Amino acid sequence: MEREPGPEFEEWYALHRARLHASMLVCCRHADVAEEVADEAFARALAHWSRVRMMTSPIGWTYQVAHNELRRRRRRSAMEADRLALLPRIESVAPSFAEHLDVWDAVAALPDRQRHAVVYRYIADLTEAQIGELLGVSRGTVASALHDARKALARVIGEVPAKDPIPKVDLDGDPRAPALPLGEDDDEKIRTTP
């Protein structure tokens, strides 16, 4: 780990950041991608600053890093587009999902852990144990997150259902639905689809 870069890097960064960002913006025509590419290039320059600052043109090296990152992203995007083209088209959102958009909007506002637990439980149909493995937490942590999410959603939605304010997204029988692994433990799943 290198020590703090000091004012030399900060001044250099302040001097060149806007120009590199603008250059990448014109190259790729996507503001978010340009910002990410420029930030990645400067992050790499910072990580190797003791070596980069000794180069004949530190900013030239940084432009090269940004350009390579942009090319890598374009190749990956092209490859992803080719692979996505091979998949069958999904015409619309599953009916059970579309009927409960207000609930899913409320889910989107939950804290990360609760939101992820709800999505993996009620859309992906994973067990608490599977979710725990996926998120790198214990099954109990997942159960707690789901409990907290149910309580928060019941308050937001304004209903106090007997067990679950979260409608199960029923993709069963839908040929467009992805095949998802199902475990032995059902964790008391409740299907609330109409």
mmCIF file of C-alpha atoms in Angstrom:
data_model
loop_
_atom_site.group_PDB
_atom_site.id
_atom_site.type_symbol
_atom_site.label_atom_id
_atom_site.label_comp_id
_atom_site.label_asym_id
_atom_site.label_seq_id
_atom_site.Cartn_x
_atom_site.Cartn_y
_atom_site.Cartn_z
ATOM 1 C CA MET A 1 0.000 0.000 0.000
ATOM 2 C CA GLU A 2 1.412 3.360 -0.965
ATOM 3 C CA ARG A 3 1.344 6.345 1.331
ATOM 4 C CA GLU A 4 -0.954 9.311 0.839
ATOM 5 C CA PRO A 5 -0.320 11.091 -2.465
ATOM 6 C CA GLY A 6 -0.027 14.555 -1.005
ATOM 7 C CA PRO A 7 -0.747 17.907 -2.597
ATOM 8 C CA GLU A 8 1.252 17.089 -5.744
ATOM 9 C CA PHE A 9 -1.300 14.497 -6.910
ATOM 10 C CA GLU A 10 -4.243 16.629 -5.850
ATOM 11 C CA GLU A 11 -2.998 19.599 -7.891
ATOM 12 C CA TRP A 12 -2.256 17.384 -10.899
ATOM 13 C CA TYR A 13 -5.691 15.752 -10.628
ATOM 14 C CA ALA A 14 -7.460 19.136 -10.351
ATOM 15 C CA LEU A 15 -5.557 20.394 -13.378
ATOM 16 C CA HIS A 16 -6.388 17.437 -15.668
ATOM 17 C CA ARG A 17 -9.623 15.876 -14.489
ATOM 18 C CA ALA A 18 -12.123 18.048 -16.377
ATOM 19 C CA ARG A 19 -10.221 17.761 -19.654
ATOM 20 C CA LEU A 20 -9.904 13.965 -19.431
ATOM 21 C CA HIS A 21 -13.582 13.646 -18.547
ATOM 22 C CA ALA A 22 -14.589 15.892 -21.460
ATOM 23 C CA SER A 23 -12.368 13.899 -23.830
ATOM 24 C CA MET A 24 -13.945 10.616 -22.779
ATOM 25 C CA LEU A 25 -17.418 12.139 -23.037
ATOM 26 C CA VAL A 26 -16.820 13.101 -26.654
ATOM 27 C CA CYS A 27 -15.302 9.681 -27.386
ATOM 28 C CA CYS A 28 -18.148 7.613 -25.955
ATOM 29 C CA ARG A 29 -21.111 10.057 -25.862
ATOM 30 C CA HIS A 30 -22.374 8.716 -22.519
ATOM 31 C CA ALA A 31 -21.835 10.956 -19.487
ATOM 32 C CA ASP A 32 -21.922 8.159 -16.925
ATOM 33 C CA VAL A 33 -19.491 5.972 -18.866
ATOM 34 C CA ALA A 34 -17.154 8.921 -19.457
ATOM 35 C CA GLU A 35 -17.132 9.736 -15.757
ATOM 36 C CA GLU A 36 -16.508 6.118 -14.754
ATOM 37 C CA VAL A 37 -13.682 5.706 -17.278
ATOM 38 C CA ALA A 38 -12.015 8.964 -16.218
ATOM 39 C CA ASP A 39 -12.382 8.084 -12.534
ATOM 40 C CA GLU A 40 -10.933 4.626 -13.121
ATOM 41 C CA ALA A 41 -7.924 6.098 -14.938
ATOM 42 C CA PHE A 42 -7.250 8.571 -12.132
ATOM 43 C CA ALA A 43 -7.747 5.878 -9.498
ATOM 44 C CA ARG A 44 -5.095 3.757 -11.198
ATOM 45 C CA ALA A 45 -2.794 6.763 -11.450
ATOM 46 C CA LEU A 46 -3.255 7.371 -7.735
ATOM 47 C CA ALA A 47 -2.619 3.718 -6.900
ATOM 48 C CA HIS A 48 0.699 3.869 -8.763
ATOM 49 C CA TRP A 49 1.481 7.555 -8.219
ATOM 50 C CA SER A 50 5.055 7.064 -7.041
ATOM 51 C CA ARG A 51 5.826 5.454 -10.418
ATOM 52 C CA VAL A 52 3.409 7.454 -12.605
ATOM 53 C CA ARG A 53 4.632 10.855 -11.450
ATOM 54 C CA MET A 54 8.166 9.959 -12.618
ATOM 55 C CA MET A 55 6.970 9.286 -16.190
ATOM 56 C CA THR A 56 7.671 11.719 -18.986
ATOM 57 C CA SER A 57 3.937 12.313 -19.354
ATOM 58 C CA PRO A 58 1.808 11.160 -16.434
ATOM 59 C CA ILE A 59 -1.313 12.538 -18.084
ATOM 60 C CA GLY A 60 -0.462 10.707 -21.317
ATOM 61 C CA TRP A 61 -0.318 7.475 -19.345
ATOM 62 C CA THR A 62 -3.648 8.342 -17.709
ATOM 63 C CA TYR A 63 -5.269 9.045 -21.085
ATOM 64 C CA GLN A 64 -3.986 5.680 -22.298
ATOM 65 C CA VAL A 65 -5.502 3.933 -19.271
ATOM 66 C CA ALA A 66 -8.836 5.720 -19.853
ATOM 67 C CA HIS A 67 -8.793 4.873 -23.566
ATOM 68 C CA ASN A 68 -8.026 1.207 -22.857
ATOM 69 C CA GLU A 69 -10.806 1.077 -20.276
ATOM 70 C CA LEU A 70 -13.238 2.565 -22.785
ATOM 71 C CA ARG A 71 -12.204 0.001 -25.427
ATOM 72 C CA ARG A 72 -12.585 -2.828 -22.890
ATOM 73 C CA ARG A 73 -16.093 -1.653 -22.023
ATOM 74 C CA ARG A 74 -17.068 -1.424 -25.684
ATOM 75 C CA ARG A 75 -15.828 -4.962 -26.365
ATOM 76 C CA ARG A 76 -17.699 -6.264 -23.341
ATOM 77 C CA SER A 77 -20.885 -4.409 -24.361
ATOM 78 C CA ALA A 78 -20.680 -5.826 -27.880
ATOM 79 C CA MET A 79 -20.183 -9.328 -26.501
ATOM 80 C CA GLU A 80 -23.113 -8.895 -24.101
ATOM 81 C CA ALA A 81 -25.330 -7.617 -26.921
ATOM 82 C CA ASP A 82 -24.434 -10.636 -29.059
ATOM 83 C CA ARG A 83 -25.261 -13.011 -26.228
ATOM 84 C CA LEU A 84 -28.489 -11.212 -25.330
ATOM 85 C CA ALA A 85 -29.595 -11.439 -28.954
ATOM 86 C CA LEU A 86 -29.533 -15.228 -28.604
ATOM 87 C CA LEU A 87 -31.988 -15.194 -25.687
ATOM 88 C CA PRO A 88 -35.734 -15.326 -26.274
ATOM 89 C CA ARG A 89 -37.463 -11.966 -26.005
ATOM 90 C CA ILE A 90 -39.555 -11.285 -22.926
ATOM 91 C CA GLU A 91 -42.643 -9.450 -24.074
ATOM 92 C CA SER A 92 -43.698 -7.925 -20.784
ATOM 93 C CA VAL A 93 -43.379 -8.075 -17.043
ATOM 94 C CA ALA A 94 -45.020 -11.103 -15.421
ATOM 95 C CA PRO A 95 -48.681 -10.291 -14.693
ATOM 96 C CA SER A 96 -48.327 -10.886 -10.950
ATOM 97 C CA PHE A 97 -45.432 -8.409 -10.874
ATOM 98 C CA ALA A 98 -47.270 -5.760 -12.901
ATOM 99 C CA GLU A 99 -50.332 -5.960 -10.654
ATOM 100 C CA HIS A 100 -48.301 -4.976 -7.573
ATOM 101 C CA LEU A 101 -46.068 -2.169 -8.839
ATOM 102 C CA ASP A 102 -46.829 -0.062 -5.754
ATOM 103 C CA VAL A 103 -45.385 -2.791 -3.547
ATOM 104 C CA TRP A 104 -42.296 -3.176 -5.723
ATOM 105 C CA ASP A 105 -41.775 0.594 -5.689
ATOM 106 C CA ALA A 106 -41.808 0.402 -1.889
ATOM 107 C CA VAL A 107 -39.356 -2.525 -2.040
ATOM 108 C CA ALA A 108 -37.017 -0.415 -4.171
ATOM 109 C CA ALA A 109 -36.876 2.156 -1.357
ATOM 110 C CA LEU A 110 -35.772 -0.378 1.280
ATOM 111 C CA PRO A 111 -32.181 -0.454 2.574
ATOM 112 C CA ASP A 112 -29.874 -2.623 0.456
ATOM 113 C CA ARG A 113 -29.821 -5.761 2.611
ATOM 114 C CA GLN A 114 -33.601 -5.794 3.036
ATOM 115 C CA ARG A 115 -34.213 -5.049 -0.647
ATOM 116 C CA HIS A 116 -31.821 -7.770 -1.798
ATOM 117 C CA ALA A 117 -33.349 -10.306 0.592
ATOM 118 C CA VAL A 118 -36.875 -9.485 -0.630
ATOM 119 C CA VAL A 119 -35.900 -9.681 -4.304
ATOM 120 C CA TYR A 120 -34.096 -12.985 -3.946
ATOM 121 C CA ARG A 121 -36.869 -14.439 -1.785
ATOM 122 C CA TYR A 122 -39.952 -13.276 -3.653
ATOM 123 C CA ILE A 123 -38.784 -12.936 -7.236
ATOM 124 C CA ALA A 124 -35.915 -15.407 -7.514
ATOM 125 C CA ASP A 125 -37.750 -17.810 -5.148
ATOM 126 C CA LEU A 126 -34.570 -18.661 -3.250
ATOM 127 C CA THR A 127 -34.646 -20.040 0.276
ATOM 128 C CA GLU A 128 -33.279 -18.070 3.200
ATOM 129 C CA ALA A 129 -30.261 -20.381 3.270
ATOM 130 C CA GLN A 130 -29.580 -19.812 -0.427
ATOM 131 C CA ILE A 131 -29.925 -16.057 -0.001
ATOM 132 C CA GLY A 132 -27.537 -16.141 2.950
ATOM 133 C CA GLU A 133 -24.970 -17.981 0.855
ATOM 134 C CA LEU A 134 -25.431 -15.557 -2.048
ATOM 135 C CA LEU A 135 -25.085 -12.463 0.157
ATOM 136 C CA GLY A 136 -22.381 -13.924 2.387
ATOM 137 C CA VAL A 137 -24.452 -13.686 5.579
ATOM 138 C CA SER A 138 -26.113 -16.187 7.898
ATOM 139 C CA ARG A 139 -29.614 -17.565 7.353
ATOM 140 C CA GLY A 140 -30.644 -15.754 10.545
ATOM 141 C CA THR A 141 -29.470 -12.437 9.133
ATOM 142 C CA VAL A 142 -31.575 -13.058 6.037
ATOM 143 C CA ALA A 143 -34.605 -13.963 8.179
ATOM 144 C CA SER A 144 -34.129 -10.785 10.198
ATOM 145 C CA ALA A 145 -33.799 -8.664 7.051
ATOM 146 C CA LEU A 146 -36.978 -10.199 5.621
ATOM 147 C CA HIS A 147 -38.817 -9.609 8.905
ATOM 148 C CA ASP A 148 -37.707 -5.964 9.004
ATOM 149 C CA ALA A 149 -38.624 -5.525 5.342
ATOM 150 C CA ARG A 150 -42.118 -6.952 5.896
ATOM 151 C CA LYS A 151 -42.695 -4.577 8.817
ATOM 152 C CA ALA A 152 -41.417 -1.561 6.843
ATOM 153 C CA LEU A 153 -43.504 -2.461 3.810
ATOM 154 C CA ALA A 154 -46.634 -2.961 5.905
ATOM 155 C CA ARG A 155 -46.172 0.577 7.286
ATOM 156 C CA VAL A 156 -45.544 2.117 3.853
ATOM 157 C CA ILE A 157 -48.309 0.301 2.032
ATOM 158 C CA GLY A 158 -50.776 1.066 4.796
ATOM 159 C CA GLU A 159 -51.966 -2.499 5.150
ATOM 160 C CA VAL A 160 -51.252 -4.924 7.920
ATOM 161 C CA PRO A 161 -51.577 -8.311 6.238
ATOM 162 C CA ALA A 162 -51.790 -11.473 8.287
ATOM 163 C CA LYS A 163 -48.310 -12.631 7.293
ATOM 164 C CA ASP A 164 -46.775 -11.089 4.222
ATOM 165 C CA PRO A 165 -47.229 -7.677 2.538
ATOM 166 C CA ILE A 166 -44.979 -8.814 -0.311
ATOM 167 C CA PRO A 167 -46.722 -10.487 -3.248
ATOM 168 C CA LYS A 168 -44.954 -13.521 -4.612
ATOM 169 C CA VAL A 169 -44.015 -13.079 -8.259
ATOM 170 C CA ASP A 170 -45.496 -16.161 -9.852
ATOM 171 C CA LEU A 171 -43.373 -17.097 -12.838
ATOM 172 C CA ASP A 172 -44.361 -20.767 -12.695
ATOM 173 C CA GLY A 173 -45.599 -22.025 -16.001
ATOM 174 C CA ASP A 174 -44.307 -18.961 -17.833
ATOM 175 C CA PRO A 175 -41.984 -20.283 -20.578
ATOM 176 C CA ARG A 176 -40.147 -16.943 -20.533
ATOM 177 C CA ALA A 177 -39.346 -17.280 -16.839
ATOM 178 C CA PRO A 178 -35.764 -18.109 -15.937
ATOM 179 C CA ALA A 179 -35.112 -21.477 -14.370
ATOM 180 C CA LEU A 180 -34.109 -20.820 -10.771
ATOM 181 C CA PRO A 181 -32.715 -23.281 -8.253
ATOM 182 C CA LEU A 182 -35.186 -24.295 -5.597
ATOM 183 C CA GLY A 183 -34.093 -25.739 -2.290
ATOM 184 C CA GLU A 184 -35.647 -28.302 -0.018
ATOM 185 C CA ASP A 185 -36.396 -25.719 2.682
ATOM 186 C CA ASP A 186 -39.384 -23.608 1.683
ATOM 187 C CA ASP A 187 -39.101 -21.182 4.636
ATOM 188 C CA GLU A 188 -42.901 -21.042 4.904
ATOM 189 C CA LYS A 189 -43.371 -19.510 1.461
ATOM 190 C CA ILE A 190 -46.710 -17.884 0.924
ATOM 191 C CA ARG A 191 -47.983 -17.329 -2.579
ATOM 192 C CA THR A 192 -50.163 -14.253 -2.673
ATOM 193 C CA THR A 193 -50.578 -14.024 -6.414
ATOM 194 C CA PRO A 194 -54.161 -13.459 -7.548
#
